[in-house]
Structures are given as structure tokens and as C-alpha cells.
CSV table of C-alpha atoms in Angstrom, one decimal:
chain,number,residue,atom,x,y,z
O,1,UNK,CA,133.5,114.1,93.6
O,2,UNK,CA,131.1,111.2,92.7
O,3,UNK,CA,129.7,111.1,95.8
O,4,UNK,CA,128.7,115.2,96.1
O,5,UNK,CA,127.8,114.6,91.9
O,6,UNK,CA,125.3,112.0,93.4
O,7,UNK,CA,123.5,114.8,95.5
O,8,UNK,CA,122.5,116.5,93.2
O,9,UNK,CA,121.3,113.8,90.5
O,10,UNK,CA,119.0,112.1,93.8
O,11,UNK,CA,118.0,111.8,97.2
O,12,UNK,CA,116.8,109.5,99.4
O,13,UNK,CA,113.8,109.8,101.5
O,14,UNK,CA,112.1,107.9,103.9
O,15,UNK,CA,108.4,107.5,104.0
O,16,UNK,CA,106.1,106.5,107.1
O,17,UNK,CA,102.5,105.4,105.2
O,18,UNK,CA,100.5,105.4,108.3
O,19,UNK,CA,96.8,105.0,108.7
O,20,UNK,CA,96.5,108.8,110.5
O,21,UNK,CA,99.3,110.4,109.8
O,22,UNK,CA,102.2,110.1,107.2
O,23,UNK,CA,105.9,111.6,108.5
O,24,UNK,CA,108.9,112.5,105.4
O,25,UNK,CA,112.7,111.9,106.1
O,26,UNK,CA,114.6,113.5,103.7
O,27,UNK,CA,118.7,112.9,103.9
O,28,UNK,CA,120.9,115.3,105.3
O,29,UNK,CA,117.8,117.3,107.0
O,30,UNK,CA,115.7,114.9,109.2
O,31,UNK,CA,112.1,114.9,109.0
O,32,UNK,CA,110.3,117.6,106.7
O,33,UNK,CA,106.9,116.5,106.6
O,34,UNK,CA,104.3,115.0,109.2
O,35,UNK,CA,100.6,115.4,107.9
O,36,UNK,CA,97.3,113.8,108.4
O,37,UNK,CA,96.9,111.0,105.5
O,38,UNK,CA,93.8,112.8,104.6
O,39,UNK,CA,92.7,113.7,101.1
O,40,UNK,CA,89.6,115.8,99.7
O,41,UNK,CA,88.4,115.3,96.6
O,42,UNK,CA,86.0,117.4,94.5
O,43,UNK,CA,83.7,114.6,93.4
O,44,UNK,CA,82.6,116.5,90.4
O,45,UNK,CA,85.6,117.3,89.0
O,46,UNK,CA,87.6,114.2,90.6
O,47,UNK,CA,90.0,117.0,91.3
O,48,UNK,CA,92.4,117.0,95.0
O,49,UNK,CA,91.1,120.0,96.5
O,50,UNK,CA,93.6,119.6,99.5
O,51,UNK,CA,96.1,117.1,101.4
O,52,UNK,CA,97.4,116.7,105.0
O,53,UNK,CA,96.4,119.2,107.7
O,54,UNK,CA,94.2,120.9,105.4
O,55,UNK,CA,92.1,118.3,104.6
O,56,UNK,CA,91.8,116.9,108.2
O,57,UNK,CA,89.9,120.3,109.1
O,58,UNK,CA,87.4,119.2,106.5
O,59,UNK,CA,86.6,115.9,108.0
O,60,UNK,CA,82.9,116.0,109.1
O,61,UNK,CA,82.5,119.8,107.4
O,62,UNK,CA,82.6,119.3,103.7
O,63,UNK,CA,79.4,120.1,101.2
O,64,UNK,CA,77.9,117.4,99.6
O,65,UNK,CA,80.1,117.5,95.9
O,66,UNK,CA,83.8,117.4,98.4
O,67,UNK,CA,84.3,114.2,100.0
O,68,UNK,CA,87.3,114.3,102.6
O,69,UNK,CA,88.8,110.8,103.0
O,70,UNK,CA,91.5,108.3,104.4
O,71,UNK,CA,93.3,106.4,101.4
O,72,UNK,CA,94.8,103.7,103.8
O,73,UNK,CA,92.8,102.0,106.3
O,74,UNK,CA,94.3,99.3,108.1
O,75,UNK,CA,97.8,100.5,107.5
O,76,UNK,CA,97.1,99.7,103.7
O,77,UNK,CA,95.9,101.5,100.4
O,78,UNK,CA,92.2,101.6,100.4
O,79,UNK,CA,92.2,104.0,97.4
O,80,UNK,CA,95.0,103.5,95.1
O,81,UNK,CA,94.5,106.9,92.7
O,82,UNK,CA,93.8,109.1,95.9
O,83,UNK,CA,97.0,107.4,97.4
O,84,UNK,CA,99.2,108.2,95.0
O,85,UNK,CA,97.9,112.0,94.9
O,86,UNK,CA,98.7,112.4,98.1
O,87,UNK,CA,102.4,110.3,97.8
O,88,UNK,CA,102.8,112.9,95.2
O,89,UNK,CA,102.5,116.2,97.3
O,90,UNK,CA,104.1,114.6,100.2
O,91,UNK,CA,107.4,113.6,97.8
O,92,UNK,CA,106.9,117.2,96.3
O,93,UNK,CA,106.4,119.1,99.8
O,94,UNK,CA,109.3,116.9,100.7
O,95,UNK,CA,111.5,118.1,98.1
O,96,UNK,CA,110.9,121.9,97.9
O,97,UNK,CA,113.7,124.0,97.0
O,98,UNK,CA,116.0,120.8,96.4
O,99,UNK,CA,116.6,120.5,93.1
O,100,UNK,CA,117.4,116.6,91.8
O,101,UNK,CA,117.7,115.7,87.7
O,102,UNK,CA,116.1,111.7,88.7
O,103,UNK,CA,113.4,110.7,91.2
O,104,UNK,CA,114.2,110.2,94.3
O,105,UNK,CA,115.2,106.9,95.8
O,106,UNK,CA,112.3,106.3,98.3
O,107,UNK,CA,111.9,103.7,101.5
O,108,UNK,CA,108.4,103.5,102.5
O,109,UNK,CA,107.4,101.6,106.2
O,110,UNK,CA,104.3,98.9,106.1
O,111,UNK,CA,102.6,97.0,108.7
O,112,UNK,CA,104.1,93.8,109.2
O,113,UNK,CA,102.2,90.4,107.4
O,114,UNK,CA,100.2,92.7,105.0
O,115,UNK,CA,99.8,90.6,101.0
O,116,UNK,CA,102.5,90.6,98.3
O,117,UNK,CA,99.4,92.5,96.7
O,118,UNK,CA,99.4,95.5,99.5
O,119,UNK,CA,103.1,95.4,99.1
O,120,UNK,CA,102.8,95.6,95.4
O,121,UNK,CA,100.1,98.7,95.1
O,122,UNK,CA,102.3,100.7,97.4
O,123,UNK,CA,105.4,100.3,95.4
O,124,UNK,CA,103.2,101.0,92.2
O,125,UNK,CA,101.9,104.1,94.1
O,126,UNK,CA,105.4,105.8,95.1
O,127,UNK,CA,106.6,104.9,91.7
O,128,UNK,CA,103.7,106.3,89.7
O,129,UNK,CA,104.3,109.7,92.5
O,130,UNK,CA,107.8,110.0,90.9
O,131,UNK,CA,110.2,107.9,92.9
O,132,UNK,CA,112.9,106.5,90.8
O,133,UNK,CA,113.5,103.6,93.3
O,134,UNK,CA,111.3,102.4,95.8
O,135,UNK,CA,111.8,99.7,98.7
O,136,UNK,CA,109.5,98.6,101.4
O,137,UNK,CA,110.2,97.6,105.1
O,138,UNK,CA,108.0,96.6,107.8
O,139,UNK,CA,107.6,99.0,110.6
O,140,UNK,CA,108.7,97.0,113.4
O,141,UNK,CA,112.0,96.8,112.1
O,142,UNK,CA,112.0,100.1,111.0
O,143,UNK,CA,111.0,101.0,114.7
O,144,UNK,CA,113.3,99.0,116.3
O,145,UNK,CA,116.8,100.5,114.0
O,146,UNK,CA,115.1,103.5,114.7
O,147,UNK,CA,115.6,103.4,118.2
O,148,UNK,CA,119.2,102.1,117.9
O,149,UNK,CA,118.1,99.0,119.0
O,150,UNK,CA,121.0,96.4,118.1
O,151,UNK,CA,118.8,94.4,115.6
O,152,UNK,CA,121.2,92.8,113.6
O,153,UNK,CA,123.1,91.2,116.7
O,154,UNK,CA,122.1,87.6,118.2
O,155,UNK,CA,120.2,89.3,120.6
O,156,UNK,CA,116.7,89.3,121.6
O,157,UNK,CA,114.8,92.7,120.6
O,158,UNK,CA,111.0,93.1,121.2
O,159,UNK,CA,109.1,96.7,119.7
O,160,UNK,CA,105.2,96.9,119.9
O,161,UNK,CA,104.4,99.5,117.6
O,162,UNK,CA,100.6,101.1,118.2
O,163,UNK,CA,99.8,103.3,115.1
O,164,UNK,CA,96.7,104.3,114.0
O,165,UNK,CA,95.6,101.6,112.1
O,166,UNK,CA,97.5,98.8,113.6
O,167,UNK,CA,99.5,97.2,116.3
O,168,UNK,CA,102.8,95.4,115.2
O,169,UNK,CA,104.0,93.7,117.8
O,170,UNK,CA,107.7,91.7,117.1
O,171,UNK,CA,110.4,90.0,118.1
O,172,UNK,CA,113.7,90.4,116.3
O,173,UNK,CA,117.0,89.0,115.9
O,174,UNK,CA,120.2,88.9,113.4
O,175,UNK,CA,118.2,91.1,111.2
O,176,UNK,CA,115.1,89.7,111.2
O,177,UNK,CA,112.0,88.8,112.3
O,178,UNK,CA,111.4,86.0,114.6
O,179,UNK,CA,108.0,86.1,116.0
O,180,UNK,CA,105.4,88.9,115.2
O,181,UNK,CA,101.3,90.0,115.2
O,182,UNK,CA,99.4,92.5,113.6
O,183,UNK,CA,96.2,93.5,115.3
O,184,UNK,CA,93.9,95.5,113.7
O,185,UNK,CA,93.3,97.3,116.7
O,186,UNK,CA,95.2,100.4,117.5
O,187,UNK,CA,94.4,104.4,117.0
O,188,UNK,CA,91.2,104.5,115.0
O,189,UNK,CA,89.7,101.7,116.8
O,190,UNK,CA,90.2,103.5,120.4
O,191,UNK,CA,88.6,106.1,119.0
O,192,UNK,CA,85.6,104.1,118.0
O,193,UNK,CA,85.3,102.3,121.1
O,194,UNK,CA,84.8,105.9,122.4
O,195,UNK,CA,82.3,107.0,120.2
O,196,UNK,CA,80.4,103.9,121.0
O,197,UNK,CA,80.3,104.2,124.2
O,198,UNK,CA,79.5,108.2,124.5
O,199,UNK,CA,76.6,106.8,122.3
O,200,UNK,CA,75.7,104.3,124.4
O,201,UNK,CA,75.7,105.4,128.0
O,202,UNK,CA,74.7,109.1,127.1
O,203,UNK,CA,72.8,109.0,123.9
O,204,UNK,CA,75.2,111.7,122.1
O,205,UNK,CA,76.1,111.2,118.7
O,206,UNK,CA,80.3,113.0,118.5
O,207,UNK,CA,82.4,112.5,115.7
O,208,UNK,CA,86.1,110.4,115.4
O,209,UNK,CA,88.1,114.3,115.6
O,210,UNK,CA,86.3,115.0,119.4
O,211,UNK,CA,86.9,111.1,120.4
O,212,UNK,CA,90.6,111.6,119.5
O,213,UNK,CA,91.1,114.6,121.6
O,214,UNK,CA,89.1,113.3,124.9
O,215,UNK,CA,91.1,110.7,124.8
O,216,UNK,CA,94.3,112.6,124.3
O,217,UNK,CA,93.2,114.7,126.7
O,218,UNK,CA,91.8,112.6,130.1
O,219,UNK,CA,92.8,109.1,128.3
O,220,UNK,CA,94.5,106.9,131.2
O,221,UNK,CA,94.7,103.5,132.2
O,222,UNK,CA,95.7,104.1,135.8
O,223,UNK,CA,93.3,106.1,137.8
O,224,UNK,CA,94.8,109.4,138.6
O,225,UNK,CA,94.7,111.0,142.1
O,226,UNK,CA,92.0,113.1,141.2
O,227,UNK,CA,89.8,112.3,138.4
O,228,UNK,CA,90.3,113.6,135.3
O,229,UNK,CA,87.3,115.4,132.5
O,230,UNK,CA,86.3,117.1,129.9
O,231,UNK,CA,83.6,118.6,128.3
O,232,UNK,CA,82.2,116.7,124.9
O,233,UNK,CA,79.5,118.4,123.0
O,234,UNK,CA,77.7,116.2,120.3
O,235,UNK,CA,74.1,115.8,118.7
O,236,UNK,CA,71.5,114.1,121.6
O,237,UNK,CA,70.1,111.3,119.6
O,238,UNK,CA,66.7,111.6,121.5
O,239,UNK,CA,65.7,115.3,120.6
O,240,UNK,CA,68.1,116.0,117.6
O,241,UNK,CA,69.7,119.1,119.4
O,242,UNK,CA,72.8,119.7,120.5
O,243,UNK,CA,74.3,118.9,124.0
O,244,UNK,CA,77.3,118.3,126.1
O,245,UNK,CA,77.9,116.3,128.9
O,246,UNK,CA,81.3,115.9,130.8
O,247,UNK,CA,82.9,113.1,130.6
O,248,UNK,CA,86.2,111.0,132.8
O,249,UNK,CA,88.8,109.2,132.5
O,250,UNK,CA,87.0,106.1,134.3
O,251,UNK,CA,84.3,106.4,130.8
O,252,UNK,CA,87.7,106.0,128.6
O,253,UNK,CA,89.5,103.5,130.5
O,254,UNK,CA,86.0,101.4,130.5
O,255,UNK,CA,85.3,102.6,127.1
O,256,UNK,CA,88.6,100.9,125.7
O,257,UNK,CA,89.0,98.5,128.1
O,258,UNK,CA,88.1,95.3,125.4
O,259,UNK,CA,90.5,96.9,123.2
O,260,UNK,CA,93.4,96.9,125.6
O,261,UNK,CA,92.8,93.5,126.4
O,262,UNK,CA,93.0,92.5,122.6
O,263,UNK,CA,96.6,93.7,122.6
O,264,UNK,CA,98.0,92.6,126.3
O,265,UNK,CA,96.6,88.7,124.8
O,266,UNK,CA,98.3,89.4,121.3
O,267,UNK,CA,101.6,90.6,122.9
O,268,UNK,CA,101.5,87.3,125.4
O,269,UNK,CA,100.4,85.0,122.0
O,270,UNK,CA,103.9,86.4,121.0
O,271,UNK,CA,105.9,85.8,124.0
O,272,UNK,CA,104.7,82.3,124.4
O,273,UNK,CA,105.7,81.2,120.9
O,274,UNK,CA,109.0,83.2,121.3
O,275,UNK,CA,112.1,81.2,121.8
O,276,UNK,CA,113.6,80.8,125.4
O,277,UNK,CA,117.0,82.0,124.3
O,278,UNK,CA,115.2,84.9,122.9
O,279,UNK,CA,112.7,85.2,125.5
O,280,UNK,CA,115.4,85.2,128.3
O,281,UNK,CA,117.2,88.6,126.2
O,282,UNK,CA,113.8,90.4,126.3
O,283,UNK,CA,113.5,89.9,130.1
O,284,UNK,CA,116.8,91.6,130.5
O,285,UNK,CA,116.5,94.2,127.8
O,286,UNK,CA,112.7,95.2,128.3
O,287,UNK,CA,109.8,95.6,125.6
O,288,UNK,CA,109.7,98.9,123.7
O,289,UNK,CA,106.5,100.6,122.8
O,290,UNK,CA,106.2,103.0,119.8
O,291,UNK,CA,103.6,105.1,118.0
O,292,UNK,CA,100.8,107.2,118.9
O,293,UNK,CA,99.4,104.4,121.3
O,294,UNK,CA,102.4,104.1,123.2
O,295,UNK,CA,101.7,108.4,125.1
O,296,UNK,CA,98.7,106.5,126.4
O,297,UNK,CA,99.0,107.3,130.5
O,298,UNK,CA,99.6,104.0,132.1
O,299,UNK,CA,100.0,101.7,129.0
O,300,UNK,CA,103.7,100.6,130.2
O,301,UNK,CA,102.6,99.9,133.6
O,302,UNK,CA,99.4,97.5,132.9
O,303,UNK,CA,101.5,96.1,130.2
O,304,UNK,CA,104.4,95.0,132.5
O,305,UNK,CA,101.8,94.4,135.2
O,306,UNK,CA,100.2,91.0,132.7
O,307,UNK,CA,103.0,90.2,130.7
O,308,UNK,CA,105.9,90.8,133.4
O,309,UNK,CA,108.6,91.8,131.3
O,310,UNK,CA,110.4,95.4,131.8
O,311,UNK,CA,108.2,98.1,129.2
O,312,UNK,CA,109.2,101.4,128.5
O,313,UNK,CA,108.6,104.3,125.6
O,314,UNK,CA,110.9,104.2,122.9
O,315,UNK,CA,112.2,108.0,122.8
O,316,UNK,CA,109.9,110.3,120.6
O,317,UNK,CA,108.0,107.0,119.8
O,318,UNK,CA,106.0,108.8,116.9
O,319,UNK,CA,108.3,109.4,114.7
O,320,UNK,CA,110.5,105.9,115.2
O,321,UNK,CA,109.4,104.5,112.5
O,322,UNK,CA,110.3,107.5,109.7
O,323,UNK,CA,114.0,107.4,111.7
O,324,UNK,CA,114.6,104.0,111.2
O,325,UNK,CA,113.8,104.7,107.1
O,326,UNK,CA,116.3,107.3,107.2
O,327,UNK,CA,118.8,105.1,109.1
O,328,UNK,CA,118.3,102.2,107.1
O,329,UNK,CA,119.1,104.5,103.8
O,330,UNK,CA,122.1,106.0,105.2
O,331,UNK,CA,123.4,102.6,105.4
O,332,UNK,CA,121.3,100.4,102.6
O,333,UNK,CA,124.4,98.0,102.0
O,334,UNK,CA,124.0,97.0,106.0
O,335,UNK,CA,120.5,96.9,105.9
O,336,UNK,CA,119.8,95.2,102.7
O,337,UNK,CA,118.6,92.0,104.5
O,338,UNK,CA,115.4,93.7,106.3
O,339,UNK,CA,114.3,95.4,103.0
O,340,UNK,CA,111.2,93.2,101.3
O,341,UNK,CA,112.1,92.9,98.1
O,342,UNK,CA,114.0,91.5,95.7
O,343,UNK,CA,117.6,91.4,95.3
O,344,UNK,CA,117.2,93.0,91.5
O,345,UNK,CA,115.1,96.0,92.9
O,346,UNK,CA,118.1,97.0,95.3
O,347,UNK,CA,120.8,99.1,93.4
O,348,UNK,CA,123.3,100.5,95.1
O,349,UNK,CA,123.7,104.1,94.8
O,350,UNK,CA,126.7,105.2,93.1
């Protein structure tokens, strides 16, 4: 009787804060939302104008008094008043046609090593967007209970998880974490790296929106049989006008070649200072990769090719991290231990 009382004073959801997109776990029906963290504001007014999807079709298209912007860069609040605008529609999108007398209790995935004062402004953040309760946990551990790996065993578990913003690449064991990087380089960057080099080798100017899709599209690491291209279409920078040129997959794989490279030497920085015990379970069990990064074609392969250690895809690898929330709050008492925060912020739900 307490228990089914209990539904309907709260609820728990689960929160992935990522740099491009942000996914909702609510309990008892799986993941409700998964929108762009994008936000336009009406500068003249200092009004939200729209969230999510809608606002991501603004990007690059908005008149000069609505400014369409990413709260969190790096995996972290940039913009602490947009951020909370937009944890506020995501919690209330989230909870549509539920109806709760309290806030709900809310666990919200960061990038591993970021300050106690990143930590602290997204607590502040969900709270101030209505949670009653809010914990944090860092995304590789989130990741790895999301995949049912068996983190709290003395075992050897390895996750690299490529978001937009960041790379978090760990090693865990007995519920925690033993060795672990976070590269600023991930998503976003890729998509720089492209824009770049369009810019550079064909003097077209294209925006971050056509560099993500080219490189959805025809981005591979492995040259394919035949080669793969597409069409971009951008301003030329010599005459003003607009052109389009057709581009590879060679022109991605050289365009975020450096990039790679930055992550293959981060993930063997973290094997090398990994424990032999550890290292030897890792051999055995494999290295899983996570996030948008990981559906790049032939990532696994180079990556086991340098490193030598078995790699595969985690299944459904974008939305690993917003699982593991949901697990985690199915089961807080088990979980406690991987949650950062204190133990006085951590009541158990009657």
C-alpha cells in the first residue's frame, strides 16, 4: 500500500545532460524524451522561444533579436539560467499526463573529473527546474550499469563513452572507478575538424548541422570497397556565392584523422596506468564503446588494431547512459556507492 501511495506522491527520472542531445528516463515507462540540448532565446524579451528539436532547426536561421544556443559545452553548464529553462521543459515534457503532489526525485549523468563547482550548478539547476531530490553520477558508470556490465564485482570493466562534448574513457571495478580520462574531443569537435578542412582544401564556408550529416553519412575509418560521397553545398569564400562540391569518405577520415589519434593515445594513457590484475580482465572481457562516436564505421576495428584489446558496441550505445540512470534508481540502496554525493543528500524513498 505504501509502496503504490509512493507513486503517486513522486517519481524518479533519469536525466542524460549531454553536450548535443539530452535523453529522459522516467520509471515504469523507459525513455520519454531525447532532444537536441538547444535553446532559443528572444534576446529582447529574454523570453525561451523554443527547446529541443525545435530549436536545433533554428541553428544558423534565426533573425538578429533570437539567438539559438547550446547551454552546456564540454559536457558542462555554460549558461546556468538557459540550462535550467530547458531542465524545466524536459522534467515537464517528461512528466505529462502523470500527475505527482512532490517533485520528482531526479539522477542526472556528468562527464567524469568535471569541478565540485560543475557538479554543484547542475544540481542547483535540476533543483531550481522542480526536482525534489537530485543526485549526480558520472557517465561511465552510468554507461557501464547500463549495459549490465557486472560493475560492482572484482572484475575488470573498461567503457569509452564518445558523446558530443566528450570522451570518458574508464576503468571500473567493485563499484568504482579505477583509472579514467576525459578528452575534450568527441562529437562537436569531429564536426569541427570537418568544417575546417572543407574550408581549407575547397574554400567553402558550411555550417556545424551539414558537417554532422557528411559525416553521418560517408564518415568511415576503414576505406570501403567503393568510395563513398556526398554532395555539400556551402558559401565559396573567394566569390561570396554559393557552391557545392562533392566530397569522400577519404576527406573525413583525413579530416578527423588528429582527432582520432587524440583518443586511441588517451585510451592507451589509460591502459598503461591500469592495474595488471585489472588489465588482464579487460583482455578477456573486451573494451565497450558507447555514445554517438561509437556508430562511427570502423572505430572498433582501428581501435583494437592500436590498443590490442577485444572492442565492440555496447547495444544501442546512445542511450546507455540514460539506462544506466534508470537502473541505478530502480535499485538506489545497491547503487548508493557510485552516486557523487553526500551521504545526507541520499534519502531513501519510502
Amino acid at each position: 500500500m505504501i509502496k503504490r501511495l509512493s507513486k503517486w506522491l513522486s517519481c524518479d527520472i533519469g536525466v542524460d545532460l549531454g553536450t548535443a542531445n539530452t535523453l529522459v528516463y522516467v520509471e515504469n515507462r523507459g525513455i520519454v524524451v531525447n532532444e537536441p540540448s538547444v535553446v532559443a532565446v528572444n534576446l529582447k524579451t529574454d523570453r525561451v522561444v523554443a527547446v529541443g528539436a525545435q530549436a536545433k532547426q533554428m541553428l544558423g536561421r534565426t533573425p538578429s533579436h533570437i539567438k539559438a544556443v547550446r547551454p552546456l559545452v564540454d559536457g558542462v553548464i555554460s549558461d546556468y539560467e538557459i540550462t535550467e529553462e530547458m531542465m524545466r521543459y524536459l522534467l515537464s515534457k517528461a512528466l505529462s499526463g502523470k500527475k505527482t503532489i512532490f517533485g520528482p526525485r531526479v539522477l542526472v549523468g556528468v562527464p567524469s573529473g568535471i569541478t565540485n563547482v560543475e557538479i554543484r550548478a547542475v544540481r542547483d539547476a535540476t533543483r531550481s527546474a522542480g526536482a525534489r531530490e537530485v543526485h549526480i553520477v558520472e557517465e561511465p558508470m552510468a554507461t557501464a550499469i547500463g549495459i549490465r556490465l557486472p560493475v560492482k564485482d572484482p572484475v575488470g570493466n573498461m567503457v569509452i563513452d564518445l558523446g558530443g562534448g566528450t570522451s570518458d574513457i574508464a576503468v571500473i571495478s567493485l563499484g568504482g572507478v579505477v583509472q579514467s580520462k576525459n578528452l575534450r574531443v568527441a562529437g562537436d569537435q569531429l564536426n569541427q575538424d570537418i568544417i575546417n578542412y572543407v574550408r581549407s582544401e575547397f574554400k567553402i564556408l558550411i555550417g556545424e548541422k551539414t558537417a554532422e550529416s557528411v559525416k553521418i553519412a560517408i564518415g568511415s575509418l576503414i576505406p570501403a570497397e567503393e568510395p563513398l560521397e556526398a554532395v555539400i553545398k556551402g558559401r565559396d569564400l573567394v566569390t561570396g556565392l554559393p557552391r557545392e562540391v562533392i566530397i569522400t569518405d577519404a576527406d573525413i577520415r583525413e579530416a578527423i584523422a588528429q582527432s582520432i589519434d587524440s583518443i586511441i593515445e588517451s585510451t592507451k594513457e589509460v591502459v598503461e596506468i591500469t592495474p595488471p590484475e585489472i588489465l588482464s580482465d579487460i583482455m578477456q572481457r573486451g573494451i565497450y564503446l558507447s555514445g554517438g562516436g561509437a556508430l562511427i564505421k570502423g572505430l572498433p576495428e582501428i581501435l583494437q588494431e592500436h590498443i590490442m584489446i577485444p572492442v565492440q558496441v555496447a547495444d544501442d550505445p546512445l542511450s546507455a547512459v540514460v539506462r544506466g540512470t534508470g537502473i541505478i534508481l530502480e535499485n538506489l540502496e545497491k547503487y548508493r556507492e557510485v552516486l557523487i554525493e553526500n551521504e545526507d543528500e541520499l534519502p531513501s524513498k519510502k
